[in-house]
Every structure is written in C-alpha cells, then in structure tokens.
Tab-separated table of C-alpha atoms in Angstrom:
chain	number	residue	atom	x	y	z
A	136	ASN	CA	266.760	64.264	34.611
A	137	GLY	CA	266.711	63.346	30.927
A	138	GLY	CA	268.834	66.322	29.881
A	139	PHE	CA	268.241	69.484	27.898
A	140	LYS	CA	266.828	67.950	24.684
A	141	GLU	CA	264.331	65.772	26.532
A	142	ASN	CA	263.223	68.772	28.621
A	143	VAL	CA	262.696	70.890	25.498
A	144	THR	CA	260.683	68.087	23.877
A	145	ARG	CA	258.540	67.700	26.987
A	146	VAL	CA	257.880	71.434	27.241
A	147	GLN	CA	256.929	71.521	23.532
A	148	ARG	CA	254.589	68.555	23.989
A	149	GLU	CA	252.910	70.060	27.065
A	150	LEU	CA	252.582	73.457	25.372
A	151	PHE	CA	251.073	71.901	22.228
A	152	GLN	CA	248.676	69.823	24.343
A	153	GLY	CA	247.709	72.869	26.427
A	154	ILE	CA	246.885	74.901	23.292
A	155	ASN	CA	244.854	72.019	21.848
A	156	ASN	CA	242.983	71.546	25.132
A	157	SER	CA	242.061	75.222	25.318
A	158	ARG	CA	240.821	75.124	21.712
A	159	PHE	CA	238.994	71.819	21.671
A	160	GLY	CA	238.682	70.600	25.255
A	161	ALA	CA	240.922	68.193	27.161
A	162	PRO	CA	241.175	64.539	25.988
A	163	HIS	CA	238.964	61.977	27.734
A	164	ILE	CA	240.180	58.392	27.228
A	165	ILE	CA	239.045	55.035	28.622
A	166	ILE	CA	241.341	52.014	28.273
A	167	SER	CA	240.383	48.386	28.789
A	168	GLY	CA	242.549	45.274	28.668
A	169	ALA	CA	242.772	41.850	30.267
A	170	PRO	CA	245.524	40.968	32.779
A	171	GLY	CA	248.770	40.683	30.813
A	172	SER	CA	247.513	42.695	27.811
A	173	GLY	CA	250.150	45.417	28.264
A	174	LYS	CA	247.627	47.959	29.547
A	175	GLY	CA	250.001	49.366	32.183
A	176	THR	CA	252.679	50.103	29.593
A	177	GLN	CA	250.166	51.688	27.232
A	178	CYS	CA	248.848	53.866	30.071
A	179	GLU	CA	252.367	55.167	30.759
A	180	ASN	CA	252.789	56.070	27.084
A	181	ILE	CA	249.358	57.727	26.809
A	182	VAL	CA	250.079	59.879	29.891
A	183	LYS	CA	253.473	60.835	28.447
A	184	GLN	CA	252.041	61.650	25.014
A	185	TYR	CA	248.887	63.527	26.050
A	186	ASN	CA	249.855	64.805	29.508
A	187	VAL	CA	246.484	63.571	30.851
A	188	VAL	CA	245.851	62.472	34.436
A	189	HIS	CA	245.936	58.692	34.876
A	190	ILE	CA	242.982	57.532	36.980
A	191	SER	CA	242.792	54.035	38.416
A	192	THR	CA	239.920	53.145	40.751
A	193	GLY	CA	242.316	51.108	42.916
A	194	ASP	CA	244.492	54.199	43.455
A	195	ILE	CA	241.450	56.391	44.154
A	196	LEU	CA	240.097	53.910	46.723
A	197	ARG	CA	243.461	53.802	48.509
A	198	GLU	CA	243.674	57.630	48.496
A	199	HIS	CA	240.224	57.998	50.080
A	200	VAL	CA	240.817	55.289	52.687
A	201	LYS	CA	244.248	56.712	53.580
A	202	GLY	CA	242.863	60.268	53.684
A	203	GLY	CA	239.979	59.200	55.937
A	204	THR	CA	237.354	60.911	53.750
A	205	ASP	CA	233.654	60.120	54.208
A	206	LEU	CA	233.725	58.037	51.022
A	207	GLY	CA	236.917	56.346	52.221
A	208	LYS	CA	235.366	55.421	55.571
A	209	GLN	CA	232.330	53.917	53.832
A	210	ALA	CA	234.563	51.975	51.419
A	211	LYS	CA	236.748	50.706	54.276
A	212	GLU	CA	233.723	49.083	55.933
A	213	PHE	CA	233.134	46.913	52.853
A	214	MET	CA	236.835	46.223	52.281
A	215	SER	CA	237.420	45.121	55.874
A	216	LYS	CA	234.685	42.486	55.429
A	217	GLY	CA	236.299	41.308	52.184
A	218	GLU	CA	233.337	42.635	50.185
A	219	LEU	CA	233.387	44.568	46.903
A	220	VAL	CA	232.935	48.319	47.219
A	221	PRO	CA	229.485	49.157	45.728
A	222	ASP	CA	229.369	50.855	42.326
A	223	GLU	CA	227.691	53.994	43.670
A	224	LEU	CA	230.612	54.610	46.061
A	225	VAL	CA	233.221	54.037	43.353
A	226	ILE	CA	231.324	56.305	40.924
A	227	SER	CA	231.198	59.032	43.581
A	228	MET	CA	234.961	58.775	44.017
A	229	VAL	CA	235.558	58.864	40.246
A	230	LYS	CA	233.273	61.920	39.894
A	231	ALA	CA	235.133	63.683	42.714
A	232	LYS	CA	238.464	62.970	40.981
A	233	LEU	CA	237.199	64.123	37.572
A	234	SER	CA	236.030	67.416	39.079
A	235	GLU	CA	239.529	68.323	40.357
A	236	PRO	CA	240.911	71.432	38.571
A	237	GLU	CA	244.053	69.674	37.284
A	238	VAL	CA	241.992	66.824	35.786
A	239	GLN	CA	239.547	69.283	34.183
A	240	LYS	CA	242.431	71.195	32.642
A	241	LYS	CA	244.606	68.301	31.438
A	242	GLY	CA	241.986	65.659	30.651
A	243	TRP	CA	241.925	62.089	31.897
A	244	LEU	CA	242.722	58.460	31.198
A	245	LEU	CA	240.329	56.104	32.982
A	246	ASP	CA	242.197	52.852	33.474
A	247	GLY	CA	240.028	49.708	33.501
A	248	PHE	CA	236.861	51.539	34.490
A	249	PRO	CA	233.979	51.162	33.860
A	250	ARG	CA	234.240	47.375	34.088
A	251	THR	CA	230.548	46.482	33.913
A	252	PRO	CA	227.437	47.713	32.023
A	253	ALA	CA	226.004	49.010	35.315
A	254	GLN	CA	229.133	51.117	35.892
A	255	ALA	CA	229.044	52.416	32.302
A	256	GLN	CA	225.404	53.463	32.734
A	257	ALA	CA	226.121	55.125	36.086
A	258	LEU	CA	229.046	57.031	34.566
A	259	ALA	CA	226.868	58.242	31.665
A	260	ALA	CA	224.105	59.236	34.102
A	261	ALA	CA	226.704	61.307	35.959
A	262	GLY	CA	227.412	63.161	32.686
A	263	VAL	CA	230.861	61.611	32.166
A	264	THR	CA	231.636	61.026	28.471
A	265	ALA	CA	234.815	59.886	26.718
A	266	ASP	CA	236.387	60.650	23.327
A	267	VAL	CA	237.789	57.145	22.875
A	268	PHE	CA	237.165	53.713	24.392
A	269	LEU	CA	240.346	51.782	23.690
A	270	GLN	CA	240.329	48.000	23.998
A	271	LEU	CA	243.554	46.010	23.875
A	272	GLU	CA	242.855	42.613	22.382
A	273	VAL	CA	245.195	39.699	23.077
A	274	PRO	CA	244.330	35.991	22.608
A	275	ASP	CA	243.709	34.169	25.894
A	276	GLU	CA	246.455	31.607	25.178
A	277	VAL	CA	249.002	34.433	24.833
A	278	LEU	CA	247.797	35.982	28.113
A	279	VAL	CA	248.135	32.604	29.852
A	280	GLU	CA	251.736	32.306	28.612
A	281	ARG	CA	252.554	35.881	29.661
A	282	ILE	CA	251.011	35.670	33.136
A	283	CYS	CA	251.626	32.076	34.195
A	284	GLY	CA	255.359	32.303	33.540
A	285	ARG	CA	255.775	35.154	36.035
A	286	ARG	CA	257.869	34.607	39.154
A	287	THR	CA	258.502	37.175	41.902
A	288	ASP	CA	261.646	37.536	43.998
A	289	PRO	CA	260.300	38.403	47.485
A	290	VAL	CA	263.680	39.825	48.562
A	291	THR	CA	264.260	42.309	45.724
A	292	GLY	CA	260.658	42.661	44.524
A	293	LYS	CA	261.793	41.955	40.947
A	294	ILE	CA	259.389	40.155	38.626
A	295	TYR	CA	260.867	37.651	36.181
A	296	HIS	CA	259.351	35.544	33.427
A	297	LEU	CA	260.570	31.989	32.920
A	298	LYS	CA	260.564	32.422	29.120
A	299	PHE	CA	260.742	36.146	28.285
A	300	ASN	CA	262.833	37.498	31.176
A	301	PRO	CA	264.450	34.527	32.970
A	302	PRO	CA	265.819	34.896	36.512
A	303	PRO	CA	269.593	34.752	37.054
A	304	ALA	CA	271.192	31.297	37.197
A	305	ASP	CA	271.775	31.802	40.923
A	306	ALA	CA	270.461	28.827	42.922
A	307	THR	CA	269.661	31.060	45.924
A	308	VAL	CA	267.551	33.445	43.829
A	309	GLN	CA	265.831	30.612	41.951
A	310	GLY	CA	265.060	28.828	45.202
A	311	ARG	CA	263.174	31.759	46.702
A	312	LEU	CA	261.102	32.749	43.652
A	313	VAL	CA	257.354	32.850	44.301
A	314	HIS	CA	254.532	31.979	41.898
A	315	ARG	CA	251.661	34.245	42.982
A	316	ALA	CA	248.265	32.607	43.455
A	317	ASP	CA	246.787	35.152	40.991
A	318	ASP	CA	249.284	34.052	38.334
A	319	THR	CA	248.247	30.391	38.139
A	320	GLU	CA	246.441	29.247	34.987
A	321	GLU	CA	243.292	28.298	36.912
A	322	ALA	CA	243.040	31.703	38.627
A	323	LEU	CA	243.798	33.576	35.406
A	324	ARG	CA	241.217	31.714	33.321
A	325	THR	CA	238.569	32.506	35.956
A	326	ARG	CA	239.512	36.194	35.743
A	327	LEU	CA	239.462	36.086	31.931
A	328	VAL	CA	235.938	34.631	31.843
A	329	ALA	CA	234.737	37.523	34.044
A	330	TYR	CA	236.714	40.062	31.984
A	331	HIS	CA	235.269	38.940	28.627
A	332	LYS	CA	231.745	38.876	30.017
A	333	ASN	CA	232.077	42.419	31.367
A	334	VAL	CA	233.820	43.861	28.299
A	335	ASN	CA	231.255	42.379	25.924
A	336	GLY	CA	228.598	44.043	28.077
A	337	ILE	CA	230.155	47.524	27.834
A	338	LEU	CA	231.360	47.425	24.213
A	339	ASP	CA	227.796	48.082	23.025
A	340	PHE	CA	227.675	51.067	25.334
A	341	TYR	CA	230.753	52.641	23.723
A	342	LYS	CA	230.366	51.298	20.167
A	343	ASP	CA	230.461	54.789	18.601
A	344	ILE	CA	233.838	55.626	20.144
A	345	SER	CA	235.268	52.116	20.525
A	346	VAL	CA	238.661	51.263	19.047
A	347	THR	CA	240.079	47.731	19.258
A	348	VAL	CA	243.852	47.415	19.028
A	349	ASN	CA	245.716	44.149	18.584
A	350	GLY	CA	247.947	43.961	21.661
A	351	HIS	CA	249.817	40.986	20.217
A	352	SER	CA	251.105	42.119	16.849
A	353	ASN	CA	254.263	40.682	15.365
A	354	GLY	CA	255.585	44.207	14.884
A	355	GLY	CA	256.701	44.344	18.496
A	356	PHE	CA	256.405	46.829	21.313
A	357	LYS	CA	257.245	50.079	19.473
A	358	GLU	CA	254.760	49.379	16.693
A	359	ASN	CA	252.025	48.680	19.249
A	360	VAL	CA	252.696	51.965	21.046
A	361	ALA	CA	252.653	53.901	17.756
A	362	ARG	CA	249.434	52.208	16.642
A	363	VAL	CA	247.649	52.926	19.939
A	364	GLN	CA	248.747	56.561	19.697
A	365	ARG	CA	247.416	56.807	16.134
A	366	GLU	CA	244.062	55.271	17.081
A	367	ILE	CA	243.650	57.636	20.032
A	368	GLU	CA	244.487	60.684	17.905
A	369	ASP	CA	241.916	59.603	15.305
A	370	GLY	CA	239.288	59.052	18.013
A	371	ILE	CA	239.922	62.423	19.644
A	372	ASP	CA	239.878	64.193	16.257
A	373	GLN	CA	236.538	62.604	15.352
A	374	SER	CA	235.079	63.469	18.749
A	375	ARG	CA	236.186	67.113	18.370
A	376	GLN	CA	234.575	67.374	14.926
A	377	HIS	CA	231.140	66.402	16.287
C-alpha cells in the first residue's frame, strides 16, 4: 500500500536480511521494558527492520486456547480459575512456536519473556539462546506520568493522554472517558515493583548479551529508534563473531 519506492525498500531489506540469515543464522532478540516504556513501538520497529517474528506469550496463549490444542486446554483450566499459567506450560508453548519453520528461518523477537529467573533458566535448559537482551530503561516517575494520564474512549476505542495527546474539547467525549483500573498510580507502582524485582533477577542471567537503552532520552522518538537499532546490530554482530 505504501507505493513503489516503499515496496522496493522492503524487498531490499528482506533480501538483505535473508542473505545475512543464511550466512550467519537468523537474529534472536529478547526485549524487556516496564509498562509505558515504549516497548510496543520498539517491537514494531525491530520487526520492520529485521523481518523477525514477533512473539508475545499473551498472543501464544490466546492462539493455543482458541485453537483448542492440548497445551491450550491445560492453560484454559488455570485461566478459568483466575490462576497464572505455570511456567512449564508457557515454556512448552514458546518452544513450539520457536520450532515453526517460519520462525526458524526469519529469527525471533521475544517480547517481555522470560520475565523471571525461573523462566530464564527453563528457556536455557530448553536450548533457547538469544543474541541480544535489550532492556528499555525509563525512570518510574516518567512511567507514572505516561500511564496515569491515559484515558480510553469506550465508544471509539481511542486512547488519549491528558497531557501528551489530549481528548477533543467535546463535552460528550470527555464525559465518557474511562480511566482503566490498571492505569491508576497505585496499580502501576505495584506492577513496577514486581517488574524491577524480576528484571534484576534475569539481568545476571543475560549479562553477556545485555544492552540497556535509555527509553527517555531528550533526543525524542526517532533518536530512540535509531539507538535501539544500533545497539541490536552491535549485539548481533558480536554474537555472530563468537
């Protein structure tokens, strides 16, 4: 849809990536970031740049449950009771996804997984290794400002931010905006405590391939994207030299 030039650029990028993958092996990237760190945007850019398969455990769980697989049926039992799906089930699903031909060929981007030291150990025991562990670092106070200012319009599904992307000055729209329970400061700070505890536990595990990127630089969005890309390229290059 982007026109001839964009198509040519995309074909060139995919061809270049395909040649590199056949020479050196497909890229294997793990990304970690707190809620509001910009991880979703970075994932989109990494997929576009490297043509890897984006893997989120939430998506995988939904796929298995919807598809009625054995793993999905087991997971559904825990989910229907409001319980967390055990690590061994999630690892089995991740392994199944990583073994798919397309993922083997293109490489992968594991989004927000592993979250805990136990998951990192289980992944390593399953023979899954990454080229780069990318951590987006943003001060908690910035995350609180980013998340707690969010408001959702339940009619259109649009998400606004009271400071950065204000809703229209329409009284009807403003009157129906919802502040999600997850987006309150109390809920967010609880999630951040858990996030920091878990990340600190897995950073040691990936210290040789770990890259920390400031997700709150003054240079703005484009500079952040370029810096993340540079760090990933360096990490992949180093991994391929070993």
